[in-house]
XYZ file of C-alpha atoms in Angstrom:
658
model
C 91.743 53.238 98.910
C 92.773 56.653 97.705
C 89.218 57.253 96.680
C 88.057 56.251 100.347
C 90.935 58.373 101.887
C 89.749 61.486 99.937
C 86.235 60.935 100.743
C 87.274 60.806 104.354
C 89.274 64.098 104.014
C 86.427 66.012 102.338
C 83.500 67.544 104.260
C 80.299 65.464 104.206
C 77.465 66.983 102.280
C 74.542 65.463 104.240
C 74.415 68.298 106.954
C 76.161 66.190 109.460
C 79.599 67.318 109.122
C 81.015 68.322 112.483
C 84.127 70.143 111.909
C 87.594 69.426 110.520
C 88.725 65.803 109.713
C 89.392 63.667 112.587
C 91.011 60.742 110.688
C 94.517 62.248 110.836
C 98.141 61.136 110.689
C 101.203 62.788 112.119
C 102.793 65.347 109.442
C 106.413 66.439 108.903
C 107.666 63.779 111.248
C 111.602 64.564 110.293
C 111.253 67.953 111.040
C 109.589 67.118 114.312
C 112.599 65.046 115.142
C 115.105 67.661 114.223
C 113.171 70.322 116.181
C 113.235 68.079 119.135
C 117.190 67.240 118.761
C 117.760 71.316 118.724
C 115.503 71.660 121.831
C 117.648 68.968 123.588
C 120.665 70.897 122.358
C 119.586 74.282 123.503
C 118.736 72.779 126.702
C 122.349 71.721 126.903
C 123.700 75.199 126.004
C 121.163 76.869 128.600
C 122.810 74.486 131.497
C 126.182 75.170 130.291
C 125.487 78.794 130.508
C 123.848 78.770 134.005
C 126.535 76.601 135.348
C 129.672 78.285 133.701
C 128.494 81.877 133.715
C 127.732 84.426 136.376
C 125.556 87.440 135.530
C 127.354 89.345 138.216
C 130.577 89.293 136.271
C 128.630 91.628 133.645
C 127.475 93.997 136.504
C 130.769 94.650 138.301
C 133.782 95.890 136.719
C 136.991 94.118 135.974
C 140.780 95.886 136.585
C 143.525 95.262 134.037
C 144.602 91.982 135.974
C 141.243 90.455 135.369
C 140.390 91.087 139.087
C 136.705 91.241 139.825
C 136.328 94.490 141.912
C 134.106 93.871 144.734
C 134.833 89.963 144.797
C 137.335 87.634 145.673
C 141.045 89.323 146.471
C 139.169 92.613 145.701
C 136.332 92.320 147.981
C 137.150 95.477 149.781
C 137.477 97.393 146.638
C 134.526 97.527 144.831
C 134.973 100.383 142.535
C 137.088 100.812 139.274
C 139.536 103.602 138.728
C 141.015 104.629 135.422
C 144.625 105.591 135.141
C 143.854 108.157 132.255
C 140.337 108.974 131.684
C 141.047 110.868 128.487
C 141.584 107.644 126.851
C 138.000 106.567 127.345
C 136.592 109.256 124.556
C 134.985 106.241 122.317
C 131.341 105.496 122.291
C 132.218 101.815 122.347
C 134.129 102.246 125.785
C 131.083 100.503 127.441
C 131.531 97.502 125.416
C 135.102 97.360 124.656
C 136.353 99.047 127.725
C 139.142 101.764 127.952
C 142.635 101.497 126.620
C 144.201 102.267 130.038
C 145.366 100.705 132.931
C 142.643 100.195 135.480
C 142.501 99.252 139.178
C 140.031 98.242 141.851
C 139.967 100.789 144.820
C 138.305 101.045 147.983
C 136.356 104.364 147.166
C 136.372 106.859 144.285
C 138.763 109.760 144.613
C 137.294 112.686 146.746
C 139.920 115.332 145.717
C 141.681 116.336 142.550
C 145.396 115.659 142.597
C 148.387 114.871 140.706
C 150.238 111.192 141.378
C 147.993 109.904 143.940
C 150.103 107.059 145.193
C 147.599 105.760 147.875
C 145.579 104.159 144.902
C 148.698 102.042 144.245
C 149.241 100.701 147.585
C 148.386 96.810 147.858
C 148.192 96.807 144.097
C 150.077 94.192 141.911
C 150.883 96.811 139.519
C 153.866 98.523 137.970
C 154.564 102.099 138.534
C 153.753 102.866 134.899
C 150.274 101.356 135.484
C 149.634 103.565 138.612
C 147.517 106.567 137.871
C 149.268 110.059 136.948
C 146.187 112.017 138.372
C 143.113 111.607 140.094
C 139.911 113.722 139.633
C 137.113 114.228 142.311
C 134.586 111.449 140.882
C 131.265 109.964 141.532
C 130.189 106.269 140.935
C 128.478 105.142 138.008
C 127.500 101.787 138.076
C 130.845 101.047 140.164
C 133.042 103.014 137.895
C 134.613 106.237 139.099
C 133.362 109.009 136.771
C 135.073 112.377 137.006
C 132.855 115.164 138.635
C 133.186 117.932 136.195
C 131.849 120.760 138.581
C 135.079 119.845 140.640
C 137.355 121.678 138.325
C 135.950 124.951 139.401
C 137.356 124.462 142.882
C 140.824 123.226 141.649
C 141.830 125.213 138.553
C 145.087 124.204 136.556
C 145.843 121.636 138.749
C 146.187 118.933 135.781
C 148.501 121.189 133.849
C 151.343 119.553 135.465
C 150.663 116.101 133.693
C 149.542 117.984 130.296
C 145.903 117.136 130.805
C 143.237 119.945 130.429
C 139.905 120.435 131.343
C 138.565 120.103 127.952
C 140.177 116.940 127.727
C 138.429 115.415 130.856
C 135.207 117.030 129.858
C 135.286 115.449 126.445
C 136.139 112.128 127.604
C 133.516 112.179 130.259
C 130.799 113.354 128.049
C 129.418 109.970 127.038
C 129.693 108.800 130.640
C 127.576 111.760 131.772
C 125.049 111.021 129.393
C 124.840 107.305 130.653
C 124.731 108.604 134.188
C 121.759 110.800 133.279
C 120.103 108.083 131.711
C 120.562 105.897 134.882
C 119.248 108.711 137.017
C 116.186 109.142 134.580
C 115.691 105.200 134.858
C 115.602 105.247 138.648
C 113.147 108.389 138.650
C 110.905 106.161 136.122
C 110.925 103.272 138.089
C 110.127 105.317 141.122
C 107.089 106.662 139.295
C 105.828 103.446 138.244
C 106.080 102.348 141.569
C 104.259 105.172 143.113
C 101.326 105.069 140.496
C 101.232 101.494 139.825
C 97.621 101.046 141.199
C 96.256 103.682 138.723
C 98.041 102.054 135.993
C 96.679 98.816 136.611
C 92.973 99.860 137.018
C 93.596 101.808 133.695
C 94.665 98.527 131.913
C 91.755 96.611 133.686
C 89.430 99.394 132.200
C 91.073 98.712 128.893
C 90.393 95.011 129.313
C 86.729 95.332 129.933
C 86.101 98.336 127.174
C 88.031 95.634 124.745
C 85.692 92.842 125.822
C 82.416 95.392 125.818
C 83.566 96.443 122.230
C 83.720 92.762 121.126
C 80.429 91.704 122.764
C 78.745 94.643 121.048
C 80.142 93.884 117.655
C 78.606 90.366 118.072
C 75.074 91.804 117.764
C 75.547 94.959 116.123
C 78.996 94.846 114.129
C 77.944 96.899 111.511
C 77.094 99.940 113.857
C 80.214 99.367 115.924
C 82.650 99.367 112.936
C 80.949 102.398 111.327
C 81.131 104.141 114.699
C 84.862 103.291 114.876
C 85.391 104.737 111.379
C 83.175 107.806 112.230
C 84.901 108.520 115.567
C 88.419 108.379 113.996
C 87.285 110.943 111.533
C 85.495 113.213 114.051
C 88.278 113.041 116.051
C 90.698 114.478 113.631
C 87.739 116.806 112.122
C 87.210 118.217 115.677
C 91.063 118.559 116.174
C 91.392 120.348 112.848
C 88.140 122.744 113.611
C 89.287 123.609 117.286
C 92.851 124.286 116.023
C 91.826 126.518 113.599
C 89.382 128.407 115.635
C 92.347 128.799 118.073
C 94.652 130.027 115.387
C 92.148 132.695 114.529
C 92.319 133.817 118.174
C 96.156 133.915 118.362
C 97.173 134.817 115.000
C 98.048 138.406 116.048
C 99.534 137.350 119.254
C 103.257 136.622 120.202
C 102.252 134.745 123.145
C 104.314 131.537 123.797
C 102.878 128.242 125.072
C 104.829 125.140 126.557
C 103.625 121.672 125.629
C 104.568 118.241 127.025
C 105.904 116.907 130.363
C 109.128 117.322 132.276
C 111.928 117.033 130.843
C 110.340 116.867 127.514
C 109.021 120.354 127.077
C 108.620 122.132 124.065
C 107.854 125.988 123.534
C 106.131 127.203 120.615
C 104.387 130.448 119.446
C 100.669 129.662 120.089
C 99.687 131.004 116.671
C 102.097 128.601 114.904
C 101.382 125.680 117.158
C 97.654 125.781 116.544
C 98.335 126.525 112.650
C 100.523 123.498 112.205
C 98.157 121.506 114.267
C 95.084 122.525 112.348
C 97.130 121.531 109.154
C 98.139 118.026 109.854
C 94.984 117.120 111.507
C 93.195 118.314 108.410
C 95.523 116.600 106.055
C 95.095 113.339 108.096
C 91.177 113.880 108.058
C 91.251 114.500 104.274
C 93.455 111.169 103.812
C 91.419 109.084 105.743
C 87.972 110.277 104.265
C 89.247 109.605 100.956
C 90.268 105.955 101.731
C 86.670 105.515 103.474
C 85.091 106.719 100.117
C 87.352 104.460 97.828
C 86.808 101.479 100.277
C 82.979 102.061 100.934
C 81.673 99.276 99.354
C 84.447 96.898 100.475
C 84.105 97.829 104.064
C 80.450 96.409 103.577
C 82.330 93.146 102.921
C 84.367 93.301 105.630
C 81.476 94.262 107.986
C 79.921 90.812 106.769
C 82.813 88.796 107.604
C 83.201 90.588 110.919
C 79.815 89.633 111.827
C 80.333 86.301 111.019
C 83.594 86.282 113.028
C 81.614 87.735 115.600
C 79.240 84.860 115.644
C 81.958 82.316 115.760
C 83.774 83.954 118.611
C 80.597 84.198 120.648
C 79.815 80.375 119.797
C 83.296 79.660 121.231
C 83.919 82.057 123.822
C 87.041 80.382 125.243
C 88.891 81.587 122.152
C 88.708 85.092 123.789
C 91.299 84.075 126.385
C 93.194 82.047 124.189
C 95.850 84.612 123.100
C 96.933 84.899 126.727
C 98.582 81.488 126.721
C 100.708 82.129 123.435
C 101.502 85.703 124.855
C 102.964 84.219 128.456
C 104.935 81.494 126.269
C 106.486 84.190 124.327
C 107.328 86.321 127.018
C 108.844 83.094 128.753
C 111.019 82.435 125.709
C 112.266 85.918 125.487
C 113.311 86.050 129.311
C 114.834 82.499 128.663
C 116.998 83.789 125.734
C 118.066 86.850 127.420
C 119.104 84.721 130.468
C 120.954 82.509 128.551
C 122.595 85.228 126.578
C 123.636 87.108 129.556
C 125.120 83.965 131.471
C 126.938 82.900 127.836
C 128.399 86.263 127.825
C 129.421 86.080 131.282
C 131.364 82.550 130.508
C 134.095 84.398 128.701
C 134.963 86.531 131.752
C 134.616 83.936 134.293
C 137.593 81.645 132.685
C 140.042 84.156 133.281
C 138.832 85.699 136.751
C 140.577 85.637 139.938
C 138.245 85.043 142.749
C 138.220 83.369 146.154
C 136.916 79.773 146.071
C 134.137 80.678 148.376
C 132.951 83.373 146.175
C 132.574 80.933 143.401
C 129.063 79.356 142.547
C 128.627 76.069 144.507
C 127.637 74.059 141.394
C 130.552 75.263 139.642
C 132.725 74.325 142.761
C 131.226 70.920 143.167
C 131.612 70.225 139.172
C 135.037 71.414 139.193
C 136.005 69.158 141.914
C 134.237 65.922 140.406
C 135.980 66.891 136.984
C 139.559 67.160 138.495
C 139.482 63.382 139.221
C 138.940 62.723 135.568
C 141.123 61.923 132.470
C 141.007 65.208 130.424
C 141.171 62.871 127.437
C 137.905 61.002 127.906
C 134.650 61.900 126.510
C 132.554 63.350 129.460
C 130.452 66.254 130.481
C 133.267 68.035 131.770
C 135.628 67.915 128.732
C 132.527 68.877 126.796
C 132.015 72.030 129.021
C 135.573 73.047 128.990
C 135.581 72.771 125.213
C 132.415 74.833 124.923
C 134.175 77.504 126.634
C 136.083 78.543 123.521
C 132.768 78.373 121.597
C 130.634 81.042 123.318
C 130.363 83.291 120.267
C 128.941 80.167 118.426
C 126.425 79.445 121.159
C 125.385 83.146 121.216
C 124.682 82.750 117.568
C 122.690 79.124 117.944
C 120.917 80.724 121.264
C 119.617 83.662 118.887
C 118.479 81.109 116.229
C 116.522 78.893 118.758
C 114.914 82.196 120.185
C 113.596 82.821 116.629
C 112.707 79.319 116.176
C 110.661 79.067 119.478
C 109.030 82.397 119.346
C 107.681 81.611 115.635
C 106.726 78.046 116.888
C 104.646 79.469 119.700
C 102.894 81.965 117.293
C 102.118 78.973 114.821
C 100.677 77.146 117.745
C 98.321 79.764 118.581
C 97.220 80.274 114.934
C 96.775 76.550 114.183
C 94.754 76.267 117.424
C 92.464 79.139 116.842
C 92.070 77.918 112.951
C 91.025 74.621 114.175
C 88.396 75.939 116.386
C 87.183 78.403 113.911
C 87.034 75.716 111.071
C 84.987 73.779 113.337
C 82.352 76.321 113.348
C 82.610 77.108 109.561
C 81.985 73.652 108.535
C 79.288 73.123 110.711
C 76.178 72.889 108.285
C 73.572 73.883 111.258
C 75.187 76.777 113.312
C 75.583 76.798 116.112
C 74.226 73.063 116.691
C 76.472 71.052 114.668
C 79.621 72.648 116.431
C 81.492 70.004 118.214
C 82.003 70.205 121.977
C 85.066 71.700 123.087
C 86.164 72.778 119.677
C 89.376 74.891 121.076
C 90.616 72.137 123.393
C 90.225 69.532 120.535
C 91.911 71.787 117.965
C 94.806 72.361 120.676
C 95.184 68.324 120.871
C 95.073 67.907 117.150
C 97.928 70.443 117.075
C 100.331 68.888 119.116
C 99.162 65.270 118.397
C 99.567 65.309 114.441
C 101.152 68.690 113.355
C 103.930 69.321 115.894
C 106.209 68.816 113.012
C 104.382 70.895 110.696
C 104.441 73.826 113.149
C 108.170 73.315 113.624
C 108.558 73.302 109.865
C 106.648 76.549 109.372
C 108.264 78.454 112.041
C 111.792 76.993 110.943
C 111.461 78.771 107.599
C 110.562 82.206 109.032
C 113.585 81.633 111.521
C 116.050 81.082 108.959
C 114.853 84.366 107.181
C 115.167 86.188 110.259
C 118.626 84.932 110.822
C 119.816 86.242 107.372
C 118.286 89.537 107.986
C 120.298 89.772 111.484
C 123.233 88.956 109.383
C 122.652 91.396 106.804
C 122.102 94.258 109.321
C 125.477 93.088 110.946
C 127.022 93.642 107.531
C 125.289 96.804 107.171
C 126.898 98.325 110.488
C 130.354 96.902 109.476
C 130.214 98.424 106.079
C 128.693 101.802 107.009
C 132.147 103.684 106.746
C 133.188 101.866 103.527
C 132.986 104.252 100.544
C 131.513 101.420 98.070
C 128.101 102.812 96.791
C 127.307 99.487 94.789
C 127.969 97.297 97.745
C 125.788 99.478 99.895
C 122.970 99.687 97.191
C 123.156 95.607 96.961
C 123.038 95.241 100.670
C 120.026 97.495 100.891
C 118.234 95.627 98.224
C 118.927 92.127 100.062
C 117.558 93.745 103.419
C 114.414 94.813 101.421
C 114.100 91.591 99.759
C 114.236 89.435 102.947
C 112.066 91.859 104.830
C 109.624 91.257 101.898
C 110.197 87.426 101.966
C 109.692 87.433 105.945
C 106.216 89.118 105.409
C 105.147 86.801 102.538
C 106.287 83.476 104.460
C 104.250 84.887 107.557
C 101.217 85.449 105.193
C 101.492 82.071 103.600
C 102.170 80.160 107.029
C 99.131 81.419 108.589
C 97.142 80.217 105.465
C 98.788 77.083 105.636
C 97.873 76.401 109.041
C 94.303 77.148 108.327
C 94.296 74.350 105.662
C 96.144 72.106 108.186
C 93.668 72.613 110.618
C 90.789 71.920 108.068
C 92.231 68.903 106.100
C 95.087 67.736 108.198
C 97.719 67.538 105.405
C 101.579 68.401 105.883
C 102.925 71.766 105.738
C 104.077 71.936 102.097
C 100.644 70.298 100.717
C 98.718 72.866 102.969
C 100.786 75.823 101.681
C 100.377 74.889 98.217
C 96.629 74.367 98.573
C 96.314 77.692 100.324
C 98.568 79.540 97.870
C 96.488 78.059 94.875
C 93.264 79.014 96.513
C 94.389 82.535 97.156
C 95.833 82.949 93.854
C 92.404 81.993 92.215
C 90.926 84.638 94.370
C 93.716 87.314 94.425
C 91.564 90.360 93.956
C 88.887 89.367 96.786
C 91.820 88.157 99.056
C 93.355 91.469 98.942
C 90.246 93.624 99.168
C 88.616 91.595 102.225
C 91.851 91.083 104.042
C 93.137 94.566 103.690
C 89.501 95.934 104.480
C 89.353 93.532 107.443
C 92.640 94.893 108.893
C 91.680 98.350 108.309
C 88.550 98.319 110.481
C 89.985 96.023 112.897
C 93.109 98.644 113.314
C 90.532 101.426 113.588
C 88.578 99.719 116.418
C 91.905 99.194 118.232
C 92.932 102.448 117.621
C 89.825 103.856 118.997
C 90.073 102.334 122.340
C 93.690 103.205 122.391
C 93.237 106.681 121.749
C 89.890 107.094 124.315
C 92.195 105.220 127.262
C 95.183 107.527 126.317
C 93.341 110.748 126.324
C 91.542 109.693 129.810
C 94.737 108.844 131.254
C 96.270 112.418 129.837
C 93.613 113.903 131.378
C 94.399 112.143 134.823
C 97.851 112.767 134.970
C 97.839 115.963 133.109
C 95.399 117.279 136.040
C 92.908 118.255 133.414
C 89.870 116.970 135.500
C 88.423 117.798 139.268
C 90.316 119.782 141.770
C 90.489 116.852 144.066
C 91.870 114.433 141.417
C 94.552 117.098 140.599
C 95.718 117.412 144.581
C 95.735 113.602 144.417
C 98.166 113.602 141.692
C 100.133 116.312 143.238
C 100.728 114.117 146.426
C 102.135 111.509 144.139
C 105.191 113.783 143.427
C 105.849 112.034 140.100
C 108.998 113.130 138.401
C 107.589 112.201 134.816
C 103.960 112.428 134.324
C 104.222 111.114 130.842
C 105.713 107.790 132.287
C 102.263 106.340 133.608
C 100.529 107.520 130.588
C 102.977 105.931 127.969
C 102.515 102.868 130.211
C 98.795 102.889 130.095
C 98.924 103.612 126.351
C 101.232 100.565 125.462
C 99.529 98.246 127.780
C 96.029 98.982 126.354
C 97.539 98.466 122.936
C 98.829 95.084 123.852
C 95.637 94.181 125.399
C 93.380 95.429 122.366
C 95.892 93.658 120.045
C 95.442 90.290 121.927
C 91.559 90.555 121.778
C 91.288 91.612 118.333
C 93.895 89.038 117.150
C 91.348 86.424 117.882
C 88.766 88.286 115.451
C 91.519 88.676 112.962
C 92.216 84.884 113.012
C 88.462 84.202 112.964
C 87.922 86.437 109.747
C 91.119 84.850 107.948
C 89.945 81.359 108.829
C 86.314 82.069 107.761
C 87.203 83.838 104.557
C 89.544 80.924 103.543
C 87.238 78.161 104.341
C 84.689 80.356 102.442
C 86.992 80.255 99.336
C 87.474 76.402 99.846
C 83.568 76.192 99.947
C 83.205 78.133 96.837
C 85.896 75.914 95.159
C 84.341 72.370 96.106
C 80.624 73.341 96.509
C 78.051 74.548 94.000
C 74.772 74.849 96.187
C 73.202 71.644 94.944
C 71.497 69.287 97.267
C 74.652 67.028 96.877
C 77.230 69.795 97.359
C 75.649 72.473 99.681
C 77.583 75.576 100.853
C 78.304 75.695 104.341
C 78.595 79.586 104.537
C 75.981 81.626 106.209
C 72.964 83.002 104.422
C 74.343 86.582 104.714
C 77.537 85.709 102.834
C 75.423 83.864 100.189
C 73.000 86.937 99.790
C 76.276 89.196 99.020
C 77.703 86.958 96.550
C 74.142 86.111 95.180
C 74.576 82.437 95.954
C 71.911 80.048 97.577
C 71.568 76.412 98.390
C 69.011 74.641 96.105
C 67.786 72.412 98.833
C 65.873 75.263 100.675
C 64.713 72.796 103.455
C 68.505 72.869 104.623
């Protein structure tokens, strides 16, 4: 029976093999069950957070009596006034609050005065909690922040309460920074809304350029790869040459030049600017030229793999669109976690708030009315939710852990699905005739039908390491003021070790998923097979993997730089006069904002498309190593690799008819 099972798992050598094994069984069932239990628990935590937490409690301020300004009994008093603003000098004031009495007021003070009794009317506070003074203020996120410019109009008025202008200026410095950040954020949002269609067009162009680049690599991969490498070198060589030429022109001049966009403006001497630009670009050019010379022969091998990957992607065109699905799912996981975290944070506040029942969430009011008639000692949903309120910190930790687990699970799903599709391509003896129909869809079905537990297992390992890294970062933050060099050294070493461990696990998991896609074994067995296969070919693995990554990185960088320079030419008004007039009509506050968004968006788009190639090359390479390991080119055990790969390695199938 074992021999029969082994025969079923191994590829057929008669030329009729049609992809990864189909006779599979469910793997890592225990981990699958655990993952489902954790998902159900996370769903319960999410429901609890949405029912008991209100995000408005975070946006709106609380006074010293836990009244929510602008709601309930304080509905007509939406602003928060600090009794002594000089107590708000700590950077953590926005997280921990000010150590001074705070009251809700109808509006922020419009003038500076001593002992403003009008703010204490209709307030349930003692005389000691009443503000000693009020300073002309402005609204900052519903908080009354002193307007520093008002001191010029009311000099020395605060001397009566032993408060100086410097005290107030120091205490409001952090708030002023936040106020400016808020103002900048509003202007940035306005710029994005104004130039959104230009950004959209640029991203669509980036998508088509990426697709065109990929399609061209399918037929002329070598030319495109070398073009990307040479273009990158020419870019820095030209930058070095032009800067050196400009330096010779301006070296005897003291003329200044301004670089950047408002408000990020930098003034340099033209001579020094071009001198340093020529030096930096020259050094980068020399480094990359040296790398190119060292990796010349290895890049040829990488090109052969990219060509084979191009054929695989060309034969399974649906793989180009597949990365969009995991990307959307990961965005959904991020928003879900952020939403749950915000609502959990609001739960602590909601338990002590004083609001009118009419302002309470309808769902909360209904549940509370149902719970009021039930015994508190019985085990029911009401008692569970009441007890959970005191454990919101632990629920936050649990939510963070599930965030890491789900993010890595989605990534693993994408990798395993692509690996199954490309493995179907490689293990087809006659390409593309023997490729099964709908290989991507079938791979996705095998992924969830048989290997859901393996995905959960692999992603769990990475999630645990990431949680440990978060804990180490927390400890590092807590111990930053501790004068203990040994403890700091040990902590730094642990952070480095777990960073390396995470990178290693991601690499191992990726190759384990490829072996799962091919042979259908459980995670541990597949990880062991992949590790032993890579270990036996460690030099070849390092060279080809890094060379391929380097080449794909240069291709991605070339597209990003091209789109980035084009957007700079548009928004920097370096093109036609008509286009410059149109950009002026947009009245953008920061021209750099749409450029940054376009560059980031282009990088994301190119990463999505080139990630397919990266996975294709990795899958084909591991299948290639497996092919070399189990086959010898004889009629009974022919190689499944392409003729080009066989020629590079000096291999051939003895049965030339096939």
